[in-house]
XYZ file of C-alpha atoms in Angstrom:
429
model
C 4.396 -21.981 67.309
C 7.402 -24.415 67.727
C 10.013 -23.783 65.747
C 11.071 -27.878 66.212
C 11.232 -29.830 62.992
C 10.264 -33.157 64.672
C 7.347 -31.021 67.205
C 5.867 -29.977 63.425
C 6.221 -33.122 62.459
C 4.910 -35.031 65.097
C 1.512 -31.960 65.011
C 0.537 -32.587 61.353
C 1.453 -37.132 61.428
C -0.353 -37.106 58.005
C 2.069 -34.688 56.512
C 4.876 -35.901 57.985
C 3.854 -39.243 56.013
C 3.191 -37.124 53.072
C 7.485 -35.676 54.528
C 8.395 -39.269 54.957
C 7.499 -40.738 51.749
C 9.011 -37.973 49.419
C 12.289 -38.449 51.758
C 12.352 -41.911 49.919
C 11.433 -40.995 46.408
C 14.037 -37.498 46.505
C 16.415 -40.130 47.432
C 15.838 -41.554 44.492
C 15.245 -39.539 41.974
C 18.683 -38.493 42.155
C 20.651 -41.700 42.219
C 18.402 -42.166 39.130
C 19.783 -39.216 37.793
C 23.321 -39.339 38.626
C 23.259 -43.141 37.442
C 21.943 -41.785 34.017
C 23.995 -38.691 33.170
C 27.208 -40.852 34.529
C 25.991 -44.153 32.009
C 25.298 -41.706 29.398
C 28.619 -39.341 29.223
C 30.447 -42.749 29.962
C 28.913 -44.527 26.978
C 29.336 -41.220 24.689
C 33.316 -41.182 25.986
C 33.583 -44.249 24.143
C 33.868 -43.219 21.194
C 33.062 -39.522 21.568
C 34.746 -35.943 22.338
C 34.081 -34.202 26.150
C 31.971 -31.894 23.742
C 29.481 -34.286 22.052
C 29.406 -36.830 25.349
C 28.557 -33.594 27.067
C 25.499 -32.796 24.724
C 24.231 -35.820 25.411
C 23.968 -35.855 28.987
C 21.703 -32.532 28.293
C 19.099 -34.603 25.751
C 18.755 -36.275 28.279
C 17.227 -33.031 30.080
C 14.690 -32.528 26.639
C 14.326 -36.388 26.612
C 12.671 -35.667 29.990
C 10.585 -32.119 29.720
C 9.023 -32.999 26.472
C 6.102 -35.588 27.737
C 5.865 -33.400 30.614
C 5.647 -30.316 28.173
C 2.721 -31.639 26.731
C 0.951 -33.724 29.924
C 1.202 -31.629 32.918
C -1.652 -29.152 31.901
C -3.745 -32.761 31.716
C -1.849 -33.839 35.076
C -2.836 -30.324 36.717
C -6.214 -30.366 36.049
C -6.903 -34.061 37.202
C -5.313 -33.247 40.610
C -8.117 -30.777 41.078
C -11.393 -33.468 39.974
C -9.994 -36.518 41.967
C -7.811 -37.622 44.789
C -4.111 -36.278 44.990
C -2.660 -38.540 46.961
C -4.044 -41.773 43.618
C -2.687 -39.881 41.650
C 0.903 -39.127 43.298
C 0.663 -43.163 44.309
C -0.216 -44.159 39.994
C 3.071 -42.220 39.464
C 5.087 -43.566 41.706
C 4.496 -46.763 40.332
C 5.067 -45.818 36.838
C 8.347 -43.987 37.977
C 9.402 -47.399 39.702
C 8.544 -49.710 36.096
C 10.896 -47.011 34.910
C 14.072 -47.770 36.960
C 13.359 -51.351 36.477
C 13.290 -50.826 33.073
C 16.831 -48.850 32.643
C 18.152 -51.407 35.274
C 17.632 -54.239 32.640
C 18.902 -52.192 29.918
C 22.140 -51.797 32.128
C 22.430 -55.384 32.495
C 22.157 -55.930 29.093
C 25.408 -53.953 28.438
C 23.975 -52.350 24.985
C 26.104 -49.225 23.938
C 22.694 -47.401 22.516
C 20.702 -45.034 23.763
C 17.685 -45.565 21.656
C 15.655 -47.015 25.810
C 18.044 -45.242 27.871
C 15.902 -42.477 26.365
C 12.043 -43.840 26.148
C 12.772 -44.515 29.830
C 13.366 -41.468 30.812
C 10.721 -39.770 28.498
C 8.854 -41.978 30.380
C 9.618 -40.871 33.789
C 8.020 -37.451 32.433
C 5.906 -38.525 31.477
C 4.992 -39.749 35.091
C 6.540 -36.378 36.254
C 3.940 -34.222 34.573
C 0.890 -36.082 36.779
C 3.067 -36.199 40.314
C 4.144 -32.897 40.535
C 0.676 -31.045 40.632
C -0.549 -33.840 42.628
C 2.030 -33.668 44.818
C 2.531 -30.039 45.380
C -1.122 -28.963 45.867
C -1.722 -32.135 48.243
C 0.337 -30.570 50.763
C -1.369 -27.488 51.801
C -4.740 -30.119 52.556
C -2.451 -31.226 55.023
C -1.625 -28.328 57.236
C -3.566 -24.985 58.357
C -3.135 -22.474 55.753
C -0.785 -20.045 58.635
C 1.780 -22.895 58.530
C 2.572 -23.579 55.205
C 5.378 -21.617 54.888
C 6.833 -23.830 57.176
C 5.530 -27.409 55.649
C 7.187 -25.513 52.289
C 10.487 -25.367 53.884
C 9.813 -29.058 55.526
C 9.597 -30.550 52.458
C 12.606 -28.187 50.707
C 14.674 -29.010 53.216
C 13.736 -32.963 52.586
C 14.227 -32.814 49.258
C 17.966 -30.849 49.470
C 18.471 -33.743 52.371
C 17.109 -35.561 49.157
C 19.920 -33.994 47.019
C 22.843 -34.186 49.098
C 22.418 -38.211 50.155
C 21.521 -38.933 47.127
C 23.975 -38.286 44.138
C 26.881 -39.760 46.949
C 25.043 -42.728 47.282
C 24.490 -43.166 43.489
C 28.344 -42.035 42.040
C 29.640 -44.702 45.600
C 27.299 -47.311 43.613
C 28.212 -46.432 40.040
C 32.131 -47.081 41.144
C 31.599 -49.475 43.994
C 28.952 -51.928 41.966
C 27.326 -51.131 38.422
C 24.182 -48.636 37.609
C 22.040 -52.056 38.061
C 22.883 -52.041 41.348
C 22.244 -48.895 41.734
C 18.614 -49.104 39.645
C 17.315 -51.663 41.557
C 17.485 -49.293 44.593
C 16.131 -46.907 43.111
C 12.912 -49.251 42.218
C 13.012 -50.406 45.978
C 12.593 -46.788 47.320
C 9.777 -45.619 45.314
C 8.217 -48.135 46.340
C 8.814 -46.810 49.614
C 7.085 -44.104 48.708
C 4.324 -45.717 47.552
C 3.652 -48.001 51.093
C 3.967 -44.590 53.286
C 1.441 -42.460 50.680
C -1.074 -45.580 51.935
C -0.953 -44.672 55.244
C -2.179 -40.618 54.640
C -5.376 -40.201 55.894
C -7.130 -37.076 55.329
C -9.165 -36.282 52.823
C -6.772 -35.216 49.257
C -9.527 -34.614 46.640
C -10.657 -31.663 46.008
C -13.930 -28.958 45.916
C -14.670 -30.238 42.921
C -15.490 -27.269 40.298
C -18.520 -27.076 37.342
C -17.002 -27.356 34.092
C -14.704 -29.870 32.310
C -10.959 -30.363 31.638
C -10.210 -27.707 29.044
C -12.823 -24.712 30.389
C -10.268 -25.145 34.073
C -7.351 -25.730 32.230
C -7.432 -22.397 30.221
C -8.909 -20.865 33.834
C -5.610 -22.231 35.018
C -3.663 -20.287 32.460
C -5.636 -17.390 32.527
C -4.958 -16.773 36.945
C -1.573 -17.728 36.513
C -0.997 -14.518 33.434
C -3.525 -12.245 35.182
C -1.219 -12.580 38.398
C 2.058 -10.076 38.079
C 3.922 -11.810 41.261
C 3.071 -15.378 40.555
C 4.583 -14.948 36.579
C 6.798 -12.624 37.634
C 8.441 -15.442 40.068
C 7.879 -18.207 38.153
C 9.547 -16.848 35.038
C 12.465 -14.881 36.615
C 13.190 -18.724 38.151
C 12.354 -19.890 34.752
C 15.036 -17.904 32.543
C 17.462 -17.838 35.883
C 17.943 -21.071 35.599
C 17.585 -22.424 32.115
C 20.509 -20.345 30.967
C 22.588 -20.650 34.895
C 22.080 -24.247 34.920
C 25.358 -26.341 35.885
C 23.456 -30.325 36.865
C 24.574 -31.106 33.039
C 28.315 -29.925 32.296
C 28.605 -32.021 36.155
C 30.105 -34.990 34.230
C 32.440 -33.246 32.386
C 34.483 -31.277 34.955
C 34.042 -33.782 37.315
C 35.958 -36.157 34.564
C 38.498 -33.629 31.974
C 38.026 -30.293 33.726
C 39.016 -30.665 38.033
C 39.668 -35.405 37.047
C 38.404 -36.315 40.312
C 35.902 -39.252 38.842
C 32.854 -40.820 39.459
C 33.251 -40.006 43.152
C 33.395 -36.433 42.864
C 30.853 -35.864 40.526
C 28.204 -37.474 43.240
C 30.066 -35.169 45.628
C 29.839 -31.986 43.138
C 25.798 -33.161 42.691
C 24.974 -32.488 46.354
C 26.864 -29.588 46.273
C 24.207 -27.208 45.634
C 21.926 -29.480 47.991
C 23.965 -28.694 50.867
C 24.051 -25.528 50.616
C 20.131 -25.554 49.678
C 19.759 -27.796 52.849
C 21.888 -25.550 55.264
C 19.296 -22.206 53.804
C 15.972 -24.300 54.621
C 17.135 -25.336 57.649
C 17.502 -22.258 58.626
C 14.006 -20.789 57.083
C 12.352 -24.210 58.808
C 13.846 -22.801 62.114
C 12.833 -18.866 61.506
C 10.720 -18.560 58.384
C 11.470 -15.385 56.274
C 8.553 -13.245 56.594
C 9.114 -9.425 55.056
C 10.732 -8.032 51.893
C 10.651 -11.572 49.978
C 10.859 -10.110 46.667
C 13.505 -7.938 46.610
C 15.545 -10.765 48.561
C 14.186 -13.507 45.889
C 16.079 -10.920 43.198
C 18.861 -10.989 45.794
C 19.128 -14.374 45.783
C 19.045 -15.254 41.929
C 21.878 -12.804 41.340
C 23.595 -14.316 43.960
C 23.486 -17.546 41.709
C 24.786 -16.326 38.956
C 27.899 -15.320 40.618
C 28.788 -18.730 42.175
C 27.793 -20.178 39.072
C 30.951 -17.955 37.386
C 32.916 -18.195 40.244
C 31.887 -22.752 39.654
C 33.164 -21.966 36.273
C 36.994 -21.085 37.095
C 37.349 -22.533 39.751
C 40.099 -25.495 39.160
C 39.949 -26.335 43.606
C 37.668 -29.274 44.213
C 36.832 -27.509 47.904
C 36.310 -24.412 46.222
C 34.017 -25.801 42.842
C 31.780 -27.632 45.661
C 31.561 -24.602 48.117
C 30.598 -22.398 44.943
C 27.642 -25.031 44.027
C 27.159 -24.798 47.939
C 26.711 -21.133 48.095
C 24.973 -21.429 44.683
C 21.936 -24.306 45.397
C 21.435 -22.044 48.724
C 20.581 -18.594 46.667
C 18.187 -21.078 45.086
C 16.500 -22.496 47.735
C 15.773 -18.929 48.981
C 14.205 -18.493 45.568
C 12.411 -21.084 45.677
C 10.715 -20.868 49.480
C 9.534 -17.115 48.236
C 8.143 -18.739 44.847
C 6.334 -21.588 46.258
C 5.105 -19.394 48.917
C 3.381 -17.178 47.251
C 1.844 -19.422 44.731
C -0.004 -21.615 47.706
C -0.631 -18.211 49.677
C -2.885 -16.557 46.925
C -4.107 -19.863 44.845
C -7.542 -21.409 45.805
C -7.363 -24.962 46.526
C -10.178 -25.722 43.841
C -7.090 -24.705 41.018
C -4.017 -25.651 42.765
C -3.457 -28.442 40.799
C -3.498 -26.882 38.007
C -1.547 -23.413 39.101
C 1.003 -26.212 40.589
C 0.911 -27.474 36.571
C 1.794 -24.415 35.101
C 4.368 -24.336 37.700
C 6.176 -27.334 37.526
C 6.322 -26.917 33.528
C 8.448 -23.174 34.588
C 10.644 -25.594 36.850
C 10.705 -28.475 34.614
C 11.634 -25.363 31.871
C 14.222 -24.535 33.649
C 15.592 -27.753 35.233
C 15.427 -30.373 31.925
C 15.761 -27.320 29.155
C 18.071 -25.595 31.314
C 20.457 -29.090 31.135
C 19.655 -28.893 27.263
C 20.834 -25.546 27.048
C 24.249 -26.156 28.893
C 24.448 -29.558 26.831
C 23.939 -27.073 23.490
C 26.190 -24.139 24.770
C 29.277 -27.313 26.097
C 28.934 -28.766 22.603
C 30.147 -24.805 20.626
C 32.013 -23.848 24.085
C 33.560 -26.131 25.506
C 31.937 -27.059 29.418
C 33.941 -24.070 30.874
C 32.041 -21.792 28.133
C 28.684 -22.854 28.811
C 29.052 -22.456 32.327
C 30.084 -18.387 32.164
C 27.819 -17.150 29.427
C 25.284 -19.257 31.994
C 26.837 -17.191 35.654
C 26.411 -13.819 33.071
C 22.909 -14.653 31.578
C 21.320 -15.022 35.221
C 22.652 -11.773 36.596
C 21.344 -10.081 33.224
C 17.695 -11.972 33.319
C 17.785 -10.721 37.412
C 18.237 -7.284 36.402
C 15.690 -7.485 33.859
C 13.090 -8.533 35.988
C 13.736 -6.074 38.608
C 12.736 -3.399 35.798
C 10.316 -5.478 34.297
C 8.109 -6.701 37.211
C 7.805 -4.095 39.631
C 4.892 -5.820 41.420
C 7.235 -8.626 42.205
C 9.948 -6.576 43.424
C 7.702 -4.796 46.048
C 6.374 -7.888 47.260
C 6.370 -7.830 51.156
C 4.965 -10.835 53.365
C 5.218 -14.269 52.893
C 2.779 -15.024 56.211
C -0.147 -14.250 54.067
C -0.990 -11.509 56.492
C -1.509 -8.658 54.340
C -3.906 -10.889 51.619
C -7.407 -12.385 52.422
C -7.910 -15.930 51.880
C -9.978 -16.503 48.965
C -13.433 -18.383 49.798
C -13.060 -20.618 47.484
C -10.934 -22.295 49.746
C -12.600 -22.430 52.660
C -14.821 -25.421 52.161
C -11.770 -27.427 51.463
C -9.838 -26.502 54.347
C -12.317 -26.583 56.226
C -13.105 -30.081 55.464
C -10.062 -30.795 57.436
């Protein structure tokens, strides 16, 4: 098996199309996230203090999470009943509309938050369908044995976008305007749609008996009874929920480090820089053994790096701490996603991916909300310290409460038989 990412993409052209589509889409999403955060903070600071402004940025995470929470399980069930590619394209179409709306609101120059939060909520609704469909589609584009490498490449594409997107977003905000940023975002989403239309393999799973409610219940029961998957998902949920500093970055850039929008973009790129390095190394040399213990150590390192970032007053040290934080998170994500994809039958991947997506979104969007609330009470620095300590406590508790996760070993699937229900879908390829 070649270790070259380019040769891997050449061997599986439909996965390569999906890979490039997600790069464009994710870059657009990162530019949009940076633009929204800076726009909200900038408007709020005209009439509010630092703590109140940071709180409003955190509220943007809550606005995205609530519709996602309400619709994700429906999106997962739908991804197990119809073409996953069609769902991805439809969801990206809605995201394009949200970018256009945000651009129009920015062009008008209104200093009201309601239209911005409404657009963010619409974006969250689209993500409720995009996330389970896109996650469940990846294993249909490569053989089962190649899933760890495909997941590493997908993570690398994501991290590349997270590195480039915030930097581009900060540059556009500083040199042009939020309106221009949103126009570029809409164009990137449309490019992703065009590339997805070229995917040729069937992405429709073998349909199972039963209605949507029964299928949703089956997915929830599967996750709850599989302690390795439940432990991995919940560890990520609580660790990132407490340790997330993304919502605090505008406050750190403007009022702690005093580096402005350009520096804000660099800070946002810091975690992705470290994660991209880790993802590339995992592509070249996929992790195989001692996965559970490595995941727990990675989450502990995430908490330590958060503490270093909290007390740093040097831009270089802050970016370095964020890079270490991102690398640690990448290892955790890699282990979790690989375990989920290997042990889950194809006909259930949409629903299990929806549950996983809820955990991820709860950790990310609610993590931003938690950071905003903590910043309101403790200030940005105090909130970051609280998050780092909380992450370390959670890691210790999960190591004790989930021995199945702690002792999880192989990620290549050789110690687990392939689920019989998954074989027809794979054989159809």
